[in-house]
């Protein structure tokens, strides 16, 4: 019998619900919250309220689009953390309430596992998925990790950031350039028009497979500060070159440690996940690296790079088949690693 899982994601500022049938996607509905745009970042209180408004229509729409009845659902998977506690509480409470009403089990999902396992979302029966083990470069607003994925249940962090995440480097530098939040996609678009070699920003010298992005951020800020002294229009006149050079430096930092991880493990399948994996430069760099080294690249559709419930449903599916359910007294957690 095929398993039908309802996934619910509410860890940050996207309310999402998805239905999968044995990992084949039947629906994936995402309501993004526009309310934060004026604030230059996600406002937790406003995010929780928007989740409250969105969750019933989003789940109803996911069920309707999948063409199933509520009673067909075998389990409800929800993001338990990491994320904003108020936002997580909305999804967790809703999942529990619906599960009680339908008399179905609930499965708690680590949001980061969701990003890693997004490569198992099947759009149809022919979707190619990675074999285990594979390496996953998980790059988002809050994380930058190289993970050795031994199985859906066994993930080892080989390296991670010791300060800012790659997404923070994009967003914080974009903010000082006066770009809207989150700045990553704006840098991506500007970078396409600019010269990536025009500016040199500092790269970290850290042993092993760990990342650091705070030095890059500081060197970016110092460049702007120095140049603005003699030319108040410096940012406006050079924004494409600034974006291209910043993006190229972030990519170089990411690829340097990924290359080390490949050499260290000898693993030939490389996946990327998380919001920053939507970046055109990152996607091209991974594909190019894999082509040159005869490795297999797994680059998710942009839709599955940012927060979505399809990946939560898939991660839930793997726990469901092991009957790894959670208790109705379990609570969300704001912080957790893979
Ligand atoms: O995974 P995600 O949606 O949220 C979490 O952190 O959980 O990632 C959001 C991050 C933000 O920092 C955003 O700027 C970045 O992903 N991002 C991008 C792009 N699209 C989203 N960064 C660079 N280029 C993009 N195209």
mmCIF file of C-alpha atoms and ligand atoms in Angstrom:
data_model
loop_
_atom_site.group_PDB
_atom_site.id
_atom_site.type_symbol
_atom_site.label_atom_id
_atom_site.label_comp_id
_atom_site.label_asym_id
_atom_site.label_seq_id
_atom_site.Cartn_x
_atom_site.Cartn_y
_atom_site.Cartn_z
ATOM 1 C CA UNK A 1 0.000 0.000 0.000
ATOM 2 C CA UNK A 2 1.296 3.457 -0.901
ATOM 3 C CA UNK A 3 1.887 5.862 1.976
ATOM 4 C CA UNK A 4 0.240 9.257 1.800
ATOM 5 C CA UNK A 5 1.943 11.869 3.963
ATOM 6 C CA UNK A 6 0.800 15.417 4.656
ATOM 7 C CA UNK A 7 3.817 17.667 5.336
ATOM 8 C CA UNK A 8 3.548 20.963 7.204
ATOM 9 C CA UNK A 9 6.320 23.581 7.274
ATOM 10 C CA UNK A 10 6.124 26.726 9.415
ATOM 11 C CA UNK A 11 9.654 27.248 10.735
ATOM 12 C CA UNK A 12 10.226 30.789 9.493
ATOM 13 C CA UNK A 13 8.201 33.019 7.188
ATOM 14 C CA UNK A 14 6.670 30.563 4.713
ATOM 15 C CA UNK A 15 3.538 28.585 5.536
ATOM 16 C CA UNK A 16 3.576 25.454 3.421
ATOM 17 C CA UNK A 17 1.672 22.173 3.135
ATOM 18 C CA UNK A 18 2.336 19.290 0.754
ATOM 19 C CA UNK A 19 0.984 15.842 0.009
ATOM 20 C CA UNK A 20 3.233 13.038 -1.195
ATOM 21 C CA UNK A 21 2.401 9.467 -2.090
ATOM 22 C CA UNK A 22 5.475 7.262 -1.621
ATOM 23 C CA UNK A 23 7.620 10.388 -2.161
ATOM 24 C CA UNK A 24 5.806 11.279 -5.409
ATOM 25 C CA UNK A 25 4.628 14.867 -5.129
ATOM 26 C CA UNK A 26 0.877 15.374 -5.354
ATOM 27 C CA UNK A 27 0.716 18.980 -4.169
ATOM 28 C CA UNK A 28 2.952 21.622 -2.607
ATOM 29 C CA UNK A 29 1.341 24.893 -1.532
ATOM 30 C CA UNK A 30 3.414 27.790 -0.179
ATOM 31 C CA UNK A 31 2.114 31.069 1.251
ATOM 32 C CA UNK A 32 4.997 33.520 1.583
ATOM 33 C CA UNK A 33 4.665 36.340 4.078
ATOM 34 C CA UNK A 34 5.027 39.797 2.562
ATOM 35 C CA UNK A 35 4.492 41.491 5.935
ATOM 36 C CA UNK A 36 8.246 41.460 6.771
ATOM 37 C CA UNK A 37 9.410 43.396 3.698
ATOM 38 C CA UNK A 38 9.241 46.791 5.424
ATOM 39 C CA UNK A 39 11.359 45.643 8.364
ATOM 40 C CA UNK A 40 14.562 44.380 6.674
ATOM 41 C CA UNK A 41 14.182 40.950 8.270
ATOM 42 C CA UNK A 42 11.646 38.463 9.615
ATOM 43 C CA UNK A 43 9.678 39.784 12.625
ATOM 44 C CA UNK A 44 8.907 36.667 14.749
ATOM 45 C CA UNK A 45 5.621 37.950 16.211
ATOM 46 C CA UNK A 46 4.289 38.905 12.782
ATOM 47 C CA UNK A 47 5.440 35.567 11.338
ATOM 48 C CA UNK A 48 3.471 33.604 13.971
ATOM 49 C CA UNK A 49 0.330 35.613 13.300
ATOM 50 C CA UNK A 50 0.647 35.165 9.536
ATOM 51 C CA UNK A 51 1.081 31.391 10.021
ATOM 52 C CA UNK A 52 -2.140 31.399 12.074
ATOM 53 C CA UNK A 53 -3.942 33.136 9.220
ATOM 54 C CA UNK A 54 -2.481 30.943 6.487
ATOM 55 C CA UNK A 55 -2.315 27.455 7.890
ATOM 56 C CA UNK A 56 -5.927 26.320 7.435
ATOM 57 C CA UNK A 57 -6.310 27.579 3.834
ATOM 58 C CA UNK A 58 -2.835 26.302 2.865
ATOM 59 C CA UNK A 59 -3.456 22.779 4.211
ATOM 60 C CA UNK A 60 -6.959 22.686 2.686
ATOM 61 C CA UNK A 61 -5.552 23.753 -0.671
ATOM 62 C CA UNK A 62 -2.795 21.095 -0.546
ATOM 63 C CA UNK A 63 -5.389 18.378 0.132
ATOM 64 C CA UNK A 64 -7.695 19.706 -2.596
ATOM 65 C CA UNK A 65 -4.918 19.967 -5.199
ATOM 66 C CA UNK A 66 -3.736 16.426 -4.416
ATOM 67 C CA UNK A 67 -7.247 15.180 -5.180
ATOM 68 C CA UNK A 68 -7.482 13.149 -1.974
ATOM 69 C CA UNK A 69 -9.734 13.144 1.067
ATOM 70 C CA UNK A 70 -8.441 13.986 4.535
ATOM 71 C CA UNK A 71 -9.135 10.403 5.582
ATOM 72 C CA UNK A 72 -6.657 9.098 2.946
ATOM 73 C CA UNK A 73 -3.711 10.659 4.807
ATOM 74 C CA UNK A 74 -1.590 8.039 6.620
ATOM 75 C CA UNK A 75 0.472 10.423 8.755
ATOM 76 C CA UNK A 76 1.116 14.109 9.339
ATOM 77 C CA UNK A 77 4.744 15.248 9.255
ATOM 78 C CA UNK A 78 5.606 18.673 10.648
ATOM 79 C CA UNK A 79 8.750 20.753 11.158
ATOM 80 C CA UNK A 80 9.669 20.563 14.828
ATOM 81 C CA UNK A 81 12.796 22.747 14.543
ATOM 82 C CA UNK A 82 15.084 24.563 14.146
ATOM 83 C CA UNK A 83 13.315 27.847 13.535
ATOM 84 C CA UNK A 84 11.333 30.596 15.207
ATOM 85 C CA UNK A 85 9.574 29.128 18.213
ATOM 86 C CA UNK A 86 6.284 30.987 17.718
ATOM 87 C CA UNK A 87 6.159 29.933 14.064
ATOM 88 C CA UNK A 88 6.994 26.313 14.890
ATOM 89 C CA UNK A 89 4.279 26.243 17.564
ATOM 90 C CA UNK A 90 1.628 27.064 14.953
ATOM 91 C CA UNK A 91 2.606 24.163 12.667
ATOM 92 C CA UNK A 92 3.157 21.735 15.554
ATOM 93 C CA UNK A 93 -0.162 22.532 17.226
ATOM 94 C CA UNK A 94 -2.039 22.368 13.961
ATOM 95 C CA UNK A 95 -0.458 19.013 13.063
ATOM 96 C CA UNK A 96 -1.393 17.599 16.461
ATOM 97 C CA UNK A 97 -4.962 18.880 16.264
ATOM 98 C CA UNK A 98 -5.542 17.495 12.775
ATOM 99 C CA UNK A 99 -3.898 14.176 13.652
ATOM 100 C CA UNK A 100 -6.129 13.800 16.708
ATOM 101 C CA UNK A 101 -9.218 14.619 14.653
ATOM 102 C CA UNK A 102 -8.259 12.118 11.931
ATOM 103 C CA UNK A 103 -6.820 9.541 14.359
ATOM 104 C CA UNK A 104 -3.475 9.429 12.486
ATOM 105 C CA UNK A 105 0.126 9.409 13.760
ATOM 106 C CA UNK A 106 2.358 12.470 13.745
ATOM 107 C CA UNK A 107 5.992 12.494 12.632
ATOM 108 C CA UNK A 108 8.373 15.255 13.712
ATOM 109 C CA UNK A 109 10.944 16.424 11.173
ATOM 110 C CA UNK A 110 14.221 18.283 11.639
ATOM 111 C CA UNK A 111 13.996 21.117 9.099
ATOM 112 C CA UNK A 112 17.631 20.568 8.076
ATOM 113 C CA UNK A 113 16.966 16.885 7.351
ATOM 114 C CA UNK A 114 14.147 18.150 5.147
ATOM 115 C CA UNK A 115 16.568 20.250 3.070
ATOM 116 C CA UNK A 116 18.966 17.298 2.718
ATOM 117 C CA UNK A 117 16.203 14.854 1.818
ATOM 118 C CA UNK A 118 14.568 17.266 -0.651
ATOM 119 C CA UNK A 119 16.514 15.283 -3.276
ATOM 120 C CA UNK A 120 14.060 12.426 -2.742
ATOM 121 C CA UNK A 121 11.006 14.459 -3.737
ATOM 122 C CA UNK A 122 9.855 12.688 -6.895
ATOM 123 C CA UNK A 123 7.994 14.745 -9.445
ATOM 124 C CA UNK A 124 7.202 11.471 -11.178
ATOM 125 C CA UNK A 125 8.365 7.851 -11.057
ATOM 126 C CA UNK A 126 11.432 8.661 -13.236
ATOM 127 C CA UNK A 127 13.053 11.200 -10.901
ATOM 128 C CA UNK A 128 16.683 10.211 -10.256
ATOM 129 C CA UNK A 129 17.604 10.312 -6.557
ATOM 130 C CA UNK A 130 21.079 10.060 -4.956
ATOM 131 C CA UNK A 131 22.485 6.743 -3.708
ATOM 132 C CA UNK A 132 23.885 6.588 -0.197
ATOM 133 C CA UNK A 133 26.328 7.834 0.893
ATOM 134 C CA UNK A 134 26.324 11.241 -0.735
ATOM 135 C CA UNK A 135 27.685 14.643 0.283
ATOM 136 C CA UNK A 136 25.269 17.498 0.789
ATOM 137 C CA UNK A 137 26.291 21.136 0.895
ATOM 138 C CA UNK A 138 23.527 22.636 3.018
ATOM 139 C CA UNK A 139 23.580 26.398 2.628
ATOM 140 C CA UNK A 140 20.802 28.593 3.969
ATOM 141 C CA UNK A 141 20.208 31.766 5.939
ATOM 142 C CA UNK A 142 21.153 30.047 9.178
ATOM 143 C CA UNK A 143 23.431 27.160 8.169
ATOM 144 C CA UNK A 144 26.454 26.299 6.069
ATOM 145 C CA UNK A 145 27.315 22.664 6.478
ATOM 146 C CA UNK A 146 28.965 19.841 4.566
ATOM 147 C CA UNK A 147 27.062 16.699 5.483
ATOM 148 C CA UNK A 148 27.892 13.085 4.748
ATOM 149 C CA UNK A 149 24.495 11.483 4.271
ATOM 150 C CA UNK A 150 24.858 7.776 5.048
ATOM 151 C CA UNK A 151 21.111 7.113 5.001
ATOM 152 C CA UNK A 152 17.913 9.092 5.660
ATOM 153 C CA UNK A 153 18.511 8.311 9.334
ATOM 154 C CA UNK A 154 22.251 8.843 9.583
ATOM 155 C CA UNK A 155 23.846 12.169 8.679
ATOM 156 C CA UNK A 156 27.328 13.266 9.747
ATOM 157 C CA UNK A 157 28.377 16.910 9.769
ATOM 158 C CA UNK A 158 31.885 17.027 8.289
ATOM 159 C CA UNK A 159 32.186 20.801 8.484
ATOM 160 C CA UNK A 160 30.101 23.843 9.346
ATOM 161 C CA UNK A 161 30.342 27.562 9.794
ATOM 162 C CA UNK A 162 31.976 28.848 12.934
ATOM 163 C CA UNK A 163 30.264 32.250 12.610
ATOM 164 C CA UNK A 164 27.934 33.571 9.872
ATOM 165 C CA UNK A 165 26.154 31.350 7.364
ATOM 166 C CA UNK A 166 26.572 31.838 3.600
ATOM 167 C CA UNK A 167 23.044 33.295 3.422
ATOM 168 C CA UNK A 168 23.880 35.797 6.150
ATOM 169 C CA UNK A 169 26.943 36.904 4.186
ATOM 170 C CA UNK A 170 24.697 37.553 1.167
ATOM 171 C CA UNK A 171 21.981 39.265 3.218
ATOM 172 C CA UNK A 172 24.189 41.432 5.444
ATOM 173 C CA UNK A 173 26.326 42.689 2.545
ATOM 174 C CA UNK A 174 23.184 43.306 0.486
ATOM 175 C CA UNK A 175 21.734 45.316 3.363
ATOM 176 C CA UNK A 176 24.688 47.731 3.451
ATOM 177 C CA UNK A 177 24.300 48.122 -0.315
ATOM 178 C CA UNK A 178 20.725 49.265 0.361
ATOM 179 C CA UNK A 179 19.112 46.204 -1.236
ATOM 180 C CA UNK A 180 15.824 44.779 0.125
ATOM 181 C CA UNK A 181 15.694 41.773 2.498
ATOM 182 C CA UNK A 182 16.553 38.983 1.898
ATOM 183 C CA UNK A 183 19.365 40.286 -0.271
ATOM 184 C CA UNK A 184 20.641 36.967 -1.665
ATOM 185 C CA UNK A 185 18.364 36.879 -4.725
ATOM 186 C CA UNK A 186 19.119 40.572 -5.484
ATOM 187 C CA UNK A 187 22.876 39.957 -5.346
ATOM 188 C CA UNK A 188 22.333 36.962 -7.638
ATOM 189 C CA UNK A 189 20.532 39.102 -10.230
ATOM 190 C CA UNK A 190 23.013 42.006 -10.041
ATOM 191 C CA UNK A 191 25.993 39.633 -10.206
ATOM 192 C CA UNK A 192 24.907 38.460 -13.653
ATOM 193 C CA UNK A 193 25.776 41.955 -14.984
ATOM 194 C CA UNK A 194 29.011 42.526 -13.081
ATOM 195 C CA UNK A 195 32.720 41.727 -13.156
ATOM 196 C CA UNK A 196 33.498 39.071 -10.502
ATOM 197 C CA UNK A 197 37.219 39.961 -10.539
ATOM 198 C CA UNK A 198 36.840 43.694 -9.987
ATOM 199 C CA UNK A 199 37.035 43.651 -6.154
ATOM 200 C CA UNK A 200 39.039 41.357 -3.881
ATOM 201 C CA UNK A 201 37.509 40.458 -0.530
ATOM 202 C CA UNK A 202 39.239 38.442 2.140
ATOM 203 C CA UNK A 203 38.888 34.663 2.349
ATOM 204 C CA UNK A 204 39.194 32.739 5.627
ATOM 205 C CA UNK A 205 42.145 30.514 6.507
ATOM 206 C CA UNK A 206 40.579 27.862 8.676
ATOM 207 C CA UNK A 207 41.831 24.335 9.159
ATOM 208 C CA UNK A 208 39.684 21.365 8.212
ATOM 209 C CA UNK A 209 36.238 21.540 6.661
ATOM 210 C CA UNK A 210 34.707 24.357 8.692
ATOM 211 C CA UNK A 211 33.527 27.601 7.135
ATOM 212 C CA UNK A 212 33.739 31.221 8.194
ATOM 213 C CA UNK A 213 32.044 34.163 6.499
ATOM 214 C CA UNK A 214 32.402 36.973 9.032
ATOM 215 C CA UNK A 215 35.824 38.082 7.723
ATOM 216 C CA UNK A 216 34.420 38.433 4.223
ATOM 217 C CA UNK A 217 31.582 40.567 5.563
ATOM 218 C CA UNK A 218 34.043 42.842 7.383
ATOM 219 C CA UNK A 219 36.276 43.209 4.333
ATOM 220 C CA UNK A 220 33.219 44.046 2.202
ATOM 221 C CA UNK A 221 32.188 46.726 4.713
ATOM 222 C CA UNK A 222 35.702 48.223 4.824
ATOM 223 C CA UNK A 223 35.840 48.432 1.032
ATOM 224 C CA UNK A 224 32.550 50.323 0.962
ATOM 225 C CA UNK A 225 33.581 52.603 3.838
ATOM 226 C CA UNK A 226 36.892 53.526 2.182
ATOM 227 C CA UNK A 227 35.436 54.080 -1.277
ATOM 228 C CA UNK A 228 32.425 56.075 -0.045
ATOM 229 C CA UNK A 229 34.794 58.660 1.493
ATOM 230 C CA UNK A 230 35.859 59.844 -1.957
ATOM 231 C CA UNK A 231 32.719 58.942 -3.905
ATOM 232 C CA UNK A 232 29.278 59.074 -2.223
ATOM 233 C CA UNK A 233 27.783 57.344 -5.294
ATOM 234 C CA UNK A 234 30.251 54.476 -5.158
ATOM 235 C CA UNK A 235 27.682 51.774 -4.340
ATOM 236 C CA UNK A 236 25.184 52.885 -6.972
ATOM 237 C CA UNK A 237 27.864 53.193 -9.663
ATOM 238 C CA UNK A 238 29.482 49.834 -8.874
ATOM 239 C CA UNK A 239 26.659 47.674 -7.574
ATOM 240 C CA UNK A 240 26.889 44.989 -10.260
ATOM 241 C CA UNK A 241 30.667 44.568 -9.820
ATOM 242 C CA UNK A 242 30.295 44.580 -6.023
ATOM 243 C CA UNK A 243 27.588 41.896 -6.216
ATOM 244 C CA UNK A 244 29.553 39.787 -8.707
ATOM 245 C CA UNK A 245 32.766 39.987 -6.666
ATOM 246 C CA UNK A 246 30.960 39.205 -3.415
ATOM 247 C CA UNK A 247 29.148 36.240 -4.949
ATOM 248 C CA UNK A 248 32.368 34.921 -6.522
ATOM 249 C CA UNK A 249 34.139 35.080 -3.140
ATOM 250 C CA UNK A 250 31.317 33.244 -1.332
ATOM 251 C CA UNK A 251 31.348 30.560 -4.030
ATOM 252 C CA UNK A 252 35.138 30.201 -3.842
ATOM 253 C CA UNK A 253 34.923 29.737 -0.046
ATOM 254 C CA UNK A 254 32.143 27.147 -0.398
ATOM 255 C CA UNK A 255 33.866 25.197 -3.168
ATOM 256 C CA UNK A 256 37.266 25.121 -1.456
ATOM 257 C CA UNK A 257 35.951 23.113 1.516
ATOM 258 C CA UNK A 258 33.617 21.013 -0.596
ATOM 259 C CA UNK A 259 36.582 19.982 -2.742
ATOM 260 C CA UNK A 260 38.481 19.011 0.424
ATOM 261 C CA UNK A 261 35.497 16.934 1.606
ATOM 262 C CA UNK A 262 35.294 15.123 -1.749
ATOM 263 C CA UNK A 263 39.007 14.304 -1.621
ATOM 264 C CA UNK A 264 38.793 13.201 2.003
ATOM 265 C CA UNK A 265 35.767 10.912 1.577
ATOM 266 C CA UNK A 266 36.092 9.836 -2.047
ATOM 267 C CA UNK A 267 32.319 10.226 -2.396
ATOM 268 C CA UNK A 268 31.222 10.837 -5.974
ATOM 269 C CA UNK A 269 27.731 12.291 -5.531
ATOM 270 C CA UNK A 270 27.290 15.907 -4.534
ATOM 271 C CA UNK A 271 23.967 17.445 -3.579
ATOM 272 C CA UNK A 272 23.147 21.003 -2.558
ATOM 273 C CA UNK A 273 20.234 22.285 -0.530
ATOM 274 C CA UNK A 274 18.919 25.299 1.374
ATOM 275 C CA UNK A 275 17.987 28.789 0.185
ATOM 276 C CA UNK A 276 21.470 29.737 -1.055
ATOM 277 C CA UNK A 277 21.458 26.735 -3.395
ATOM 278 C CA UNK A 278 18.995 28.778 -5.490
ATOM 279 C CA UNK A 279 21.945 31.018 -6.404
ATOM 280 C CA UNK A 280 22.806 30.804 -10.103
ATOM 281 C CA UNK A 281 26.545 31.106 -9.492
ATOM 282 C CA UNK A 282 26.526 28.375 -6.839
ATOM 283 C CA UNK A 283 24.516 26.061 -9.092
ATOM 284 C CA UNK A 284 26.861 26.624 -12.033
ATOM 285 C CA UNK A 285 29.946 26.144 -9.856
ATOM 286 C CA UNK A 286 28.670 22.809 -8.473
ATOM 287 C CA UNK A 287 27.708 21.528 -11.912
ATOM 288 C CA UNK A 288 31.056 22.617 -13.371
ATOM 289 C CA UNK A 289 33.013 21.048 -10.498
ATOM 290 C CA UNK A 290 31.149 17.753 -10.873
ATOM 291 C CA UNK A 291 31.609 17.744 -14.663
ATOM 292 C CA UNK A 292 35.355 18.359 -14.374
ATOM 293 C CA UNK A 293 35.795 15.691 -11.672
ATOM 294 C CA UNK A 294 33.349 13.190 -13.226
ATOM 295 C CA UNK A 295 31.028 13.328 -10.216
ATOM 296 C CA UNK A 296 27.239 13.306 -10.149
ATOM 297 C CA UNK A 297 25.607 16.612 -9.172
ATOM 298 C CA UNK A 298 22.172 16.811 -7.567
ATOM 299 C CA UNK A 299 20.855 20.335 -7.919
ATOM 300 C CA UNK A 300 17.295 20.785 -6.692
ATOM 301 C CA UNK A 301 14.640 22.770 -8.515
ATOM 302 C CA UNK A 302 14.609 26.329 -7.146
ATOM 303 C CA UNK A 303 11.171 25.672 -5.678
ATOM 304 C CA UNK A 304 12.661 23.006 -3.409
ATOM 305 C CA UNK A 305 15.678 25.049 -2.267
ATOM 306 C CA UNK A 306 13.766 27.441 -0.038
ATOM 307 C CA UNK A 307 11.376 26.408 2.714
ATOM 308 C CA UNK A 308 8.699 24.031 1.441
ATOM 309 C CA UNK A 309 6.536 21.304 2.915
ATOM 310 C CA UNK A 310 7.324 18.758 0.174
ATOM 311 C CA UNK A 311 10.743 18.153 1.730
ATOM 312 C CA UNK A 312 9.164 17.873 5.186
ATOM 313 C CA UNK A 313 6.693 15.287 3.877
ATOM 314 C CA UNK A 314 9.543 13.279 2.285
ATOM 315 C CA UNK A 315 11.639 13.353 5.464
ATOM 316 C CA UNK A 316 8.462 12.339 7.319
ATOM 317 C CA UNK A 317 7.918 9.461 4.897
ATOM 318 C CA UNK A 318 11.293 7.942 5.814
ATOM 319 C CA UNK A 319 10.443 8.102 9.531
ATOM 320 C CA UNK A 320 6.902 6.854 8.917
ATOM 321 C CA UNK A 321 8.085 3.658 7.225
ATOM 322 C CA UNK A 322 10.177 2.952 10.343
ATOM 323 C CA UNK A 323 7.107 3.713 12.506
ATOM 324 C CA UNK A 324 9.188 6.434 14.140
ATOM 325 C CA UNK A 325 6.268 8.548 15.352
ATOM 326 C CA UNK A 326 6.424 11.361 17.861
ATOM 327 C CA UNK A 327 4.356 11.838 20.952
ATOM 328 C CA UNK A 328 1.518 14.329 21.307
ATOM 329 C CA UNK A 329 3.403 15.834 24.246
ATOM 330 C CA UNK A 330 6.551 16.577 22.191
ATOM 331 C CA UNK A 331 7.302 20.280 21.770
ATOM 332 C CA UNK A 332 9.138 22.262 19.074
ATOM 333 C CA UNK A 333 12.740 23.339 19.464
ATOM 334 C CA UNK A 334 14.256 26.591 18.214
ATOM 335 C CA UNK A 335 17.804 25.265 17.854
ATOM 336 C CA UNK A 336 19.145 21.970 16.654
ATOM 337 C CA UNK A 337 21.794 20.740 14.220
ATOM 338 C CA UNK A 338 21.637 17.917 11.701
HETATM 339 O O1 LIG B 1 16.735 27.958 3.428
HETATM 340 P P1 LIG B 1 16.191 29.331 3.510
HETATM 341 O O2 LIG B 1 14.932 29.658 2.753
HETATM 342 O O3 LIG B 1 15.912 29.786 4.984
HETATM 343 C C1 LIG B 1 16.571 29.340 6.083
HETATM 344 O O4 LIG B 1 17.624 29.935 6.416
HETATM 345 O O5 LIG B 1 16.040 28.364 6.660
HETATM 346 O O6 LIG B 1 17.360 30.306 3.057
HETATM 347 C C2 LIG B 1 17.196 31.687 3.040
HETATM 348 C C3 LIG B 1 18.500 32.280 2.547
HETATM 349 C C4 LIG B 1 18.564 33.793 2.641
HETATM 350 O O7 LIG B 1 19.786 34.153 3.226
HETATM 351 C C5 LIG B 1 18.480 34.232 1.174
HETATM 352 O O8 LIG B 1 19.144 35.445 0.905
HETATM 353 C C6 LIG B 1 19.181 33.082 0.495
HETATM 354 O O9 LIG B 1 18.692 31.940 1.166
HETATM 355 N N1 LIG B 1 18.877 33.011 -0.936
HETATM 356 C C7 LIG B 1 19.796 33.272 -1.886
HETATM 357 C C8 LIG B 1 19.133 33.144 -3.121
HETATM 358 N N2 LIG B 1 17.832 32.808 -2.878
HETATM 359 C C9 LIG B 1 17.695 32.725 -1.530
HETATM 360 N N3 LIG B 1 21.090 33.593 -1.777
HETATM 361 C C10 LIG B 1 21.760 33.808 -2.928
HETATM 362 N N4 LIG B 1 21.199 33.710 -4.147
HETATM 363 C C11 LIG B 1 19.899 33.391 -4.295
HETATM 364 N N5 LIG B 1 19.356 33.294 -5.504
#
